[in-house]
Amino acid sequence: MNEFAKKHKAIVVGSGFGGLAAAVRLQARGVDVTLVEKREKVGGRAYQFREAGYTFDMGPSLITAPDIIRRIFESAGRRLEDYVELMPMDPFYRIFFHDGSSIDYSGNPVDMKRQMARFDEGDAARYDAFMEAVRLIYGAVIEDGLGSRPFDTIGSMLSFAPRALRLGALKPVSTFAATYFNDFRHRFLFSFHPLFLGGNPFRAPSIYAMIPYLEREQGVWFARGGMYALVEALAGLFIDIGGTIRTNAEVDEIVVRGGKASGVRIGDEVLRADLVVSNADVAHTYRDLIAPGERGRWTDRRVEKMHYSMSCFLLYLGVRRTYPRLAHHTLILSHRYRELVEDVFDRKVLPDDFSMYLHAPTRTDATMAPKGGESLYVLVPVPNLRSGHAWDERAVEQYGDRVLTFLEKWGLDGLRENVEVSRAFTPRDFESELNAFEGNAFGPEPRLTQTAYFRPHNRSEDVEGLYFVGAGTHPGAGVPGVMLSAEATEYCIASDLGWSEVRSEPAAAHARG
């Protein structure tokens, strides 16, 4: 065990995937870690609820880059496979376009080129060239550690910028895809991924273009029992190696003494610590948990001037019948795709039409719903609360009704009459349940001016001993991103406290219960 680490106490605020990963990594280093969570269960955005036999993951619905997750377990001397079963998906996504055409997107190059050739043979012929181009970006982000190391100096940005320019990684993802593909379907296929991270594909940098390569190389996966099974696996691992979890414990203040984080206040109780790691919304952390006098750089004005991601309207439907037309992950696109994106991100208006994502996990795991049923999760991108939309009870009911009408017309016959469970989650819920500033769903928007060095850093610039993990910091949102943020934050802490980079697997002495 690292004797120097053993002397330290840490508090991790928030138990999303980033917070859980950071808690495991620090506990495995020998730090005495307490994880505190506002809600009654751990999970953050990766929450889950069950009703009438239906199981609903409320946030992330897929796993890419399982090797990143595997490293968390290995840091504690354990195996991922001993805690949770990952199930491969094929296809990764089924995408329906406005003209009625569809593509089953997968990691099989032969099948992808066959499908693409139906619409443009030249595009199919350029598939390999595109994958080779994004492989180089993948090499920079994943293999060379851009995502897993802090990006908090001008020098790091200046050293990466020439390489990024050579790779085309700073141009918008949609522009990058358009240099290889002519057909609108293929341009969408290889540029939509920033939407899963709260980004606008027409301005998010092409660092995110490496995701199709990542998916092809490592697959797309689902956890048996739902994504919450991975939450439970990480929480179980953390407890197994000696960590402490406190739920129903909302942090009211990060206590700062002499410019250094010294703990947190929960109501009238103060928990002392040598360092604090926040997995809470980064804007909420700075604005609401740290006194203004302790913040020289991240003032309220600076926080409020950042661009935050869009939000989501989520509808969870327990349906007593199945819809074979749907894959595990299905995307339905409006004919107004680009204009709709601009409505949501820039004009901050609620579009009249829909582009949406549907999650039908029974395609992979039949236990997620009663036999013959579906536990559907419908996600519609909507503006964050800067739009001024009320999202009161009546507005939620009306919008949910519009979604059901659209889906029935699209092809889910008899949907309404077969719904047994219905629950909505809106931008107001992101704000109230998750303390997400402006009801954002993914933290700061991943645009060029808010990427890498320009994102809130893993190590606070204002408060010594305060660190960040999760979607709000480097490298960004998405399950791989927040897991990598825990690596970057651990690196910061190790550097600040003088730890060796070599692990001695301190958790090995603990037996799994």
PDB file of N, CA, C and O in Angstrom, residues 346-394:
ATOM      1  N   ASP A 346     -28.927  26.569 -30.937  1.00  0.00           N
ATOM      2  CA  ASP A 346     -28.656  27.988 -31.123  1.00  0.00           C
ATOM      3  C   ASP A 346     -29.888  28.889 -30.977  1.00  0.00           C
ATOM      4  O   ASP A 346     -29.836  29.892 -30.270  1.00  0.00           O
ATOM      5  N   ARG A 347     -30.955  28.527 -31.651  1.00  0.00           N
ATOM      6  CA  ARG A 347     -32.156  29.369 -31.557  1.00  0.00           C
ATOM      7  C   ARG A 347     -32.911  29.153 -30.248  1.00  0.00           C
ATOM      8  O   ARG A 347     -33.739  29.970 -29.871  1.00  0.00           O
ATOM      9  N   LYS A 348     -32.612  28.030 -29.581  1.00  0.00           N
ATOM     10  CA  LYS A 348     -33.229  27.710 -28.286  1.00  0.00           C
ATOM     11  C   LYS A 348     -34.758  27.718 -28.380  1.00  0.00           C
ATOM     12  O   LYS A 348     -35.453  28.288 -27.549  1.00  0.00           O
ATOM     13  N   VAL A 349     -35.255  27.052 -29.431  1.00  0.00           N
ATOM     14  CA  VAL A 349     -36.699  26.899 -29.582  1.00  0.00           C
ATOM     15  C   VAL A 349     -37.019  25.411 -29.656  1.00  0.00           C
ATOM     16  O   VAL A 349     -36.200  24.603 -30.111  1.00  0.00           O
ATOM     17  N   LEU A 350     -38.211  25.064 -29.218  1.00  0.00           N
ATOM     18  CA  LEU A 350     -38.651  23.677 -29.244  1.00  0.00           C
ATOM     19  C   LEU A 350     -39.158  23.364 -30.647  1.00  0.00           C
ATOM     20  O   LEU A 350     -40.153  23.940 -31.097  1.00  0.00           O
ATOM     21  N   PRO A 351     -38.496  22.463 -31.391  1.00  0.00           N
ATOM     22  CA  PRO A 351     -38.908  22.208 -32.776  1.00  0.00           C
ATOM     23  C   PRO A 351     -40.313  21.595 -32.841  1.00  0.00           C
ATOM     24  O   PRO A 351     -40.764  20.924 -31.916  1.00  0.00           O
ATOM     25  N   ASP A 352     -40.979  21.813 -33.966  1.00  0.00           N
ATOM     26  CA  ASP A 352     -42.290  21.211 -34.182  1.00  0.00           C
ATOM     27  C   ASP A 352     -42.173  19.766 -34.659  1.00  0.00           C
ATOM     28  O   ASP A 352     -43.125  18.992 -34.533  1.00  0.00           O
ATOM     29  N   ASP A 353     -41.000  19.425 -35.232  1.00  0.00           N
ATOM     30  CA  ASP A 353     -40.799  18.065 -35.724  1.00  0.00           C
ATOM     31  C   ASP A 353     -39.831  17.332 -34.787  1.00  0.00           C
ATOM     32  O   ASP A 353     -39.327  17.910 -33.823  1.00  0.00           O
ATOM     33  N   PHE A 354     -39.567  16.085 -35.100  1.00  0.00           N
ATOM     34  CA  PHE A 354     -38.770  15.264 -34.193  1.00  0.00           C
ATOM     35  C   PHE A 354     -37.633  14.552 -34.913  1.00  0.00           C
ATOM     36  O   PHE A 354     -37.815  14.000 -35.992  1.00  0.00           O
ATOM     37  N   SER A 355     -36.466  14.571 -34.271  1.00  0.00           N
ATOM     38  CA  SER A 355     -35.444  13.547 -34.471  1.00  0.00           C
ATOM     39  C   SER A 355     -35.244  12.945 -33.091  1.00  0.00           C
ATOM     40  O   SER A 355     -35.208  13.675 -32.094  1.00  0.00           O
ATOM     41  N   MET A 356     -35.155  11.640 -33.019  1.00  0.00           N
ATOM     42  CA  MET A 356     -35.134  11.023 -31.694  1.00  0.00           C
ATOM     43  C   MET A 356     -34.352   9.724 -31.689  1.00  0.00           C
ATOM     44  O   MET A 356     -34.039   9.143 -32.737  1.00  0.00           O
ATOM     45  N   TYR A 357     -34.065   9.290 -30.472  1.00  0.00           N
ATOM     46  CA  TYR A 357     -33.346   8.043 -30.219  1.00  0.00           C
ATOM     47  C   TYR A 357     -34.237   7.160 -29.349  1.00  0.00           C
ATOM     48  O   TYR A 357     -34.822   7.625 -28.365  1.00  0.00           O
ATOM     49  N   LEU A 358     -34.358   5.881 -29.724  1.00  0.00           N
ATOM     50  CA  LEU A 358     -35.138   4.930 -28.941  1.00  0.00           C
ATOM     51  C   LEU A 358     -34.238   3.800 -28.456  1.00  0.00           C
ATOM     52  O   LEU A 358     -33.433   3.261 -29.229  1.00  0.00           O
ATOM     53  N   HIS A 359     -34.431   3.449 -27.205  1.00  0.00           N
ATOM     54  CA  HIS A 359     -33.678   2.368 -26.588  1.00  0.00           C
ATOM     55  C   HIS A 359     -34.655   1.231 -26.298  1.00  0.00           C
ATOM     56  O   HIS A 359     -35.616   1.410 -25.545  1.00  0.00           O
ATOM     57  N   ALA A 360     -34.414   0.085 -26.908  1.00  0.00           N
ATOM     58  CA  ALA A 360     -35.263  -1.098 -26.702  1.00  0.00           C
ATOM     59  C   ALA A 360     -34.369  -2.242 -26.218  1.00  0.00           C
ATOM     60  O   ALA A 360     -33.984  -3.124 -26.989  1.00  0.00           O
ATOM     61  N   PRO A 361     -34.003  -2.238 -24.928  1.00  0.00           N
ATOM     62  CA  PRO A 361     -32.974  -3.158 -24.436  1.00  0.00           C
ATOM     63  C   PRO A 361     -33.366  -4.626 -24.462  1.00  0.00           C
ATOM     64  O   PRO A 361     -32.496  -5.503 -24.372  1.00  0.00           O
ATOM     65  N   THR A 362     -34.667  -4.925 -24.611  1.00  0.00           N
ATOM     66  CA  THR A 362     -35.060  -6.336 -24.664  1.00  0.00           C
ATOM     67  C   THR A 362     -34.517  -7.038 -25.902  1.00  0.00           C
ATOM     68  O   THR A 362     -34.513  -8.265 -25.955  1.00  0.00           O
ATOM     69  N   ARG A 363     -34.046  -6.274 -26.886  1.00  0.00           N
ATOM     70  CA  ARG A 363     -33.419  -6.900 -28.046  1.00  0.00           C
ATOM     71  C   ARG A 363     -32.159  -7.666 -27.633  1.00  0.00           C
ATOM     72  O   ARG A 363     -31.767  -8.632 -28.283  1.00  0.00           O
ATOM     73  N   THR A 364     -31.524  -7.187 -26.549  1.00  0.00           N
ATOM     74  CA  THR A 364     -30.297  -7.820 -26.076  1.00  0.00           C
ATOM     75  C   THR A 364     -30.525  -8.595 -24.785  1.00  0.00           C
ATOM     76  O   THR A 364     -29.944  -9.659 -24.578  1.00  0.00           O
ATOM     77  N   ASP A 365     -31.378  -8.065 -23.903  1.00  0.00           N
ATOM     78  CA  ASP A 365     -31.597  -8.656 -22.591  1.00  0.00           C
ATOM     79  C   ASP A 365     -33.096  -8.718 -22.314  1.00  0.00           C
ATOM     80  O   ASP A 365     -33.725  -7.712 -21.959  1.00  0.00           O
ATOM     81  N   ALA A 366     -33.668  -9.894 -22.470  1.00  0.00           N
ATOM     82  CA  ALA A 366     -35.116 -10.066 -22.331  1.00  0.00           C
ATOM     83  C   ALA A 366     -35.615  -9.820 -20.917  1.00  0.00           C
ATOM     84  O   ALA A 366     -36.819  -9.608 -20.706  1.00  0.00           O
ATOM     85  N   THR A 367     -34.718  -9.802 -19.936  1.00  0.00           N
ATOM     86  CA  THR A 367     -35.145  -9.603 -18.548  1.00  0.00           C
ATOM     87  C   THR A 367     -35.537  -8.158 -18.245  1.00  0.00           C
ATOM     88  O   THR A 367     -36.036  -7.872 -17.157  1.00  0.00           O
ATOM     89  N   MET A 368     -35.320  -7.256 -19.194  1.00  0.00           N
ATOM     90  CA  MET A 368     -35.601  -5.838 -18.950  1.00  0.00           C
ATOM     91  C   MET A 368     -37.089  -5.517 -18.994  1.00  0.00           C
ATOM     92  O   MET A 368     -37.509  -4.403 -18.669  1.00  0.00           O
ATOM     93  N   ALA A 369     -37.934  -6.458 -19.416  1.00  0.00           N
ATOM     94  CA  ALA A 369     -39.383  -6.236 -19.485  1.00  0.00           C
ATOM     95  C   ALA A 369     -40.094  -7.570 -19.284  1.00  0.00           C
ATOM     96  O   ALA A 369     -39.500  -8.640 -19.492  1.00  0.00           O
ATOM     97  N   PRO A 370     -41.368  -7.538 -18.903  1.00  0.00           N
ATOM     98  CA  PRO A 370     -42.127  -8.787 -18.836  1.00  0.00           C
ATOM     99  C   PRO A 370     -42.150  -9.465 -20.201  1.00  0.00           C
ATOM    100  O   PRO A 370     -42.013  -8.813 -21.242  1.00  0.00           O
ATOM    101  N   LYS A 371     -42.348 -10.760 -20.214  1.00  0.00           N
ATOM    102  CA  LYS A 371     -42.353 -11.513 -21.473  1.00  0.00           C
ATOM    103  C   LYS A 371     -43.360 -10.908 -22.449  1.00  0.00           C
ATOM    104  O   LYS A 371     -44.508 -10.638 -22.104  1.00  0.00           O
ATOM    105  N   GLY A 372     -42.884 -10.678 -23.673  1.00  0.00           N
ATOM    106  CA  GLY A 372     -43.739 -10.102 -24.701  1.00  0.00           C
ATOM    107  C   GLY A 372     -43.869  -8.604 -24.638  1.00  0.00           C
ATOM    108  O   GLY A 372     -44.650  -8.016 -25.394  1.00  0.00           O
ATOM    109  N   GLY A 373     -43.070  -7.931 -23.760  1.00  0.00           N
ATOM    110  CA  GLY A 373     -43.170  -6.471 -23.628  1.00  0.00           C
ATOM    111  C   GLY A 373     -41.867  -5.764 -23.953  1.00  0.00           C
ATOM    112  O   GLY A 373     -40.840  -6.396 -24.216  1.00  0.00           O
ATOM    113  N   GLU A 374     -41.935  -4.439 -23.953  1.00  0.00           N
ATOM    114  CA  GLU A 374     -40.775  -3.587 -24.206  1.00  0.00           C
ATOM    115  C   GLU A 374     -40.647  -2.559 -23.081  1.00  0.00           C
ATOM    116  O   GLU A 374     -41.646  -1.986 -22.641  1.00  0.00           O
ATOM    117  N   SER A 375     -39.423  -2.324 -22.629  1.00  0.00           N
ATOM    118  CA  SER A 375     -39.160  -1.190 -21.733  1.00  0.00           C
ATOM    119  C   SER A 375     -38.488  -0.110 -22.579  1.00  0.00           C
ATOM    120  O   SER A 375     -37.266  -0.014 -22.626  1.00  0.00           O
ATOM    121  N   LEU A 376     -39.297   0.656 -23.286  1.00  0.00           N
ATOM    122  CA  LEU A 376     -38.780   1.657 -24.230  1.00  0.00           C
ATOM    123  C   LEU A 376     -38.351   2.930 -23.506  1.00  0.00           C
ATOM    124  O   LEU A 376     -38.989   3.383 -22.558  1.00  0.00           O
ATOM    125  N   TYR A 377     -37.293   3.490 -24.036  1.00  0.00           N
ATOM    126  CA  TYR A 377     -36.771   4.772 -23.544  1.00  0.00           C
ATOM    127  C   TYR A 377     -36.659   5.635 -24.789  1.00  0.00           C
ATOM    128  O   TYR A 377     -35.982   5.276 -25.750  1.00  0.00           O
ATOM    129  N   VAL A 378     -37.380   6.733 -24.812  1.00  0.00           N
ATOM    130  CA  VAL A 378     -37.405   7.642 -25.957  1.00  0.00           C
ATOM    131  C   VAL A 378     -36.695   8.921 -25.561  1.00  0.00           C
ATOM    132  O   VAL A 378     -37.050   9.551 -24.557  1.00  0.00           O
ATOM    133  N   LEU A 379     -35.676   9.313 -26.323  1.00  0.00           N
ATOM    134  CA  LEU A 379     -34.910  10.529 -26.041  1.00  0.00           C
ATOM    135  C   LEU A 379     -35.083  11.501 -27.187  1.00  0.00           C
ATOM    136  O   LEU A 379     -34.784  11.180 -28.337  1.00  0.00           O
ATOM    137  N   VAL A 380     -35.574  12.702 -26.856  1.00  0.00           N
ATOM    138  CA  VAL A 380     -35.733  13.769 -27.844  1.00  0.00           C
ATOM    139  C   VAL A 380     -34.838  14.930 -27.432  1.00  0.00           C
ATOM    140  O   VAL A 380     -35.004  15.469 -26.327  1.00  0.00           O
ATOM    141  N   PRO A 381     -33.875  15.335 -28.275  1.00  0.00           N
ATOM    142  CA  PRO A 381     -33.062  16.507 -27.930  1.00  0.00           C
ATOM    143  C   PRO A 381     -33.940  17.759 -27.896  1.00  0.00           C
ATOM    144  O   PRO A 381     -34.737  18.000 -28.808  1.00  0.00           O
ATOM    145  N   VAL A 382     -33.807  18.539 -26.835  1.00  0.00           N
ATOM    146  CA  VAL A 382     -34.555  19.789 -26.690  1.00  0.00           C
ATOM    147  C   VAL A 382     -33.600  20.851 -26.152  1.00  0.00           C
ATOM    148  O   VAL A 382     -32.540  20.528 -25.613  1.00  0.00           O
ATOM    149  N   PRO A 383     -33.950  22.130 -26.273  1.00  0.00           N
ATOM    150  CA  PRO A 383     -33.071  23.177 -25.731  1.00  0.00           C
ATOM    151  C   PRO A 383     -32.948  23.069 -24.216  1.00  0.00           C
ATOM    152  O   PRO A 383     -33.845  22.550 -23.538  1.00  0.00           O
ATOM    153  N   ASN A 384     -31.844  23.572 -23.684  1.00  0.00           N
ATOM    154  CA  ASN A 384     -31.737  23.663 -22.235  1.00  0.00           C
ATOM    155  C   ASN A 384     -32.622  24.815 -21.727  1.00  0.00           C
ATOM    156  O   ASN A 384     -33.338  25.458 -22.512  1.00  0.00           O
ATOM    157  N   LEU A 385     -32.590  25.065 -20.452  1.00  0.00           N
ATOM    158  CA  LEU A 385     -33.542  26.007 -19.855  1.00  0.00           C
ATOM    159  C   LEU A 385     -33.286  27.461 -20.223  1.00  0.00           C
ATOM    160  O   LEU A 385     -34.101  28.324 -19.893  1.00  0.00           O
ATOM    161  N   ARG A 386     -32.199  27.720 -20.914  1.00  0.00           N
ATOM    162  CA  ARG A 386     -31.985  29.086 -21.413  1.00  0.00           C
ATOM    163  C   ARG A 386     -33.074  29.465 -22.415  1.00  0.00           C
ATOM    164  O   ARG A 386     -33.287  30.627 -22.714  1.00  0.00           O
ATOM    165  N   SER A 387     -33.785  28.455 -22.918  1.00  0.00           N
ATOM    166  CA  SER A 387     -34.883  28.705 -23.857  1.00  0.00           C
ATOM    167  C   SER A 387     -36.065  29.392 -23.188  1.00  0.00           C
ATOM    168  O   SER A 387     -36.893  30.026 -23.860  1.00  0.00           O
ATOM    169  N   GLY A 388     -36.195  29.247 -21.870  1.00  0.00           N
ATOM    170  CA  GLY A 388     -37.339  29.823 -21.162  1.00  0.00           C
ATOM    171  C   GLY A 388     -38.578  28.951 -21.192  1.00  0.00           C
ATOM    172  O   GLY A 388     -39.622  29.333 -20.654  1.00  0.00           O
ATOM    173  N   HIS A 389     -38.492  27.758 -21.808  1.00  0.00           N
ATOM    174  CA  HIS A 389     -39.654  26.873 -21.861  1.00  0.00           C
ATOM    175  C   HIS A 389     -40.011  26.415 -20.452  1.00  0.00           C
ATOM    176  O   HIS A 389     -39.139  26.052 -19.659  1.00  0.00           O
ATOM    177  N   ALA A 390     -41.288  26.387 -20.139  1.00  0.00           N
ATOM    178  CA  ALA A 390     -41.730  26.174 -18.759  1.00  0.00           C
ATOM    179  C   ALA A 390     -41.512  24.751 -18.267  1.00  0.00           C
ATOM    180  O   ALA A 390     -41.080  24.529 -17.142  1.00  0.00           O
ATOM    181  N   TRP A 391     -41.843  23.769 -19.063  1.00  0.00           N
ATOM    182  CA  TRP A 391     -41.819  22.370 -18.657  1.00  0.00           C
ATOM    183  C   TRP A 391     -42.604  22.143 -17.365  1.00  0.00           C
ATOM    184  O   TRP A 391     -42.186  21.383 -16.485  1.00  0.00           O
ATOM    185  N   ASP A 392     -43.757  22.822 -17.277  1.00  0.00           N
ATOM    186  CA  ASP A 392     -44.648  22.536 -16.162  1.00  0.00           C
ATOM    187  C   ASP A 392     -45.440  21.269 -16.470  1.00  0.00           C
ATOM    188  O   ASP A 392     -45.269  20.647 -17.529  1.00  0.00           O
ATOM    189  N   GLU A 393     -46.299  20.865 -15.554  1.00  0.00           N
ATOM    190  CA  GLU A 393     -46.998  19.581 -15.705  1.00  0.00           C
ATOM    191  C   GLU A 393     -47.801  19.505 -16.999  1.00  0.00           C
ATOM    192  O   GLU A 393     -47.787  18.481 -17.690  1.00  0.00           O
ATOM    193  N   ARG A 394     -48.461  20.590 -17.336  1.00  0.00           N
ATOM    194  CA  ARG A 394     -49.268  20.599 -18.559  1.00  0.00           C
ATOM    195  C   ARG A 394     -48.385  20.516 -19.801  1.00  0.00           C
ATOM    196  O   ARG A 394     -48.681  19.771 -20.745  1.00  0.00           O
TER     197      ARG A 394
END
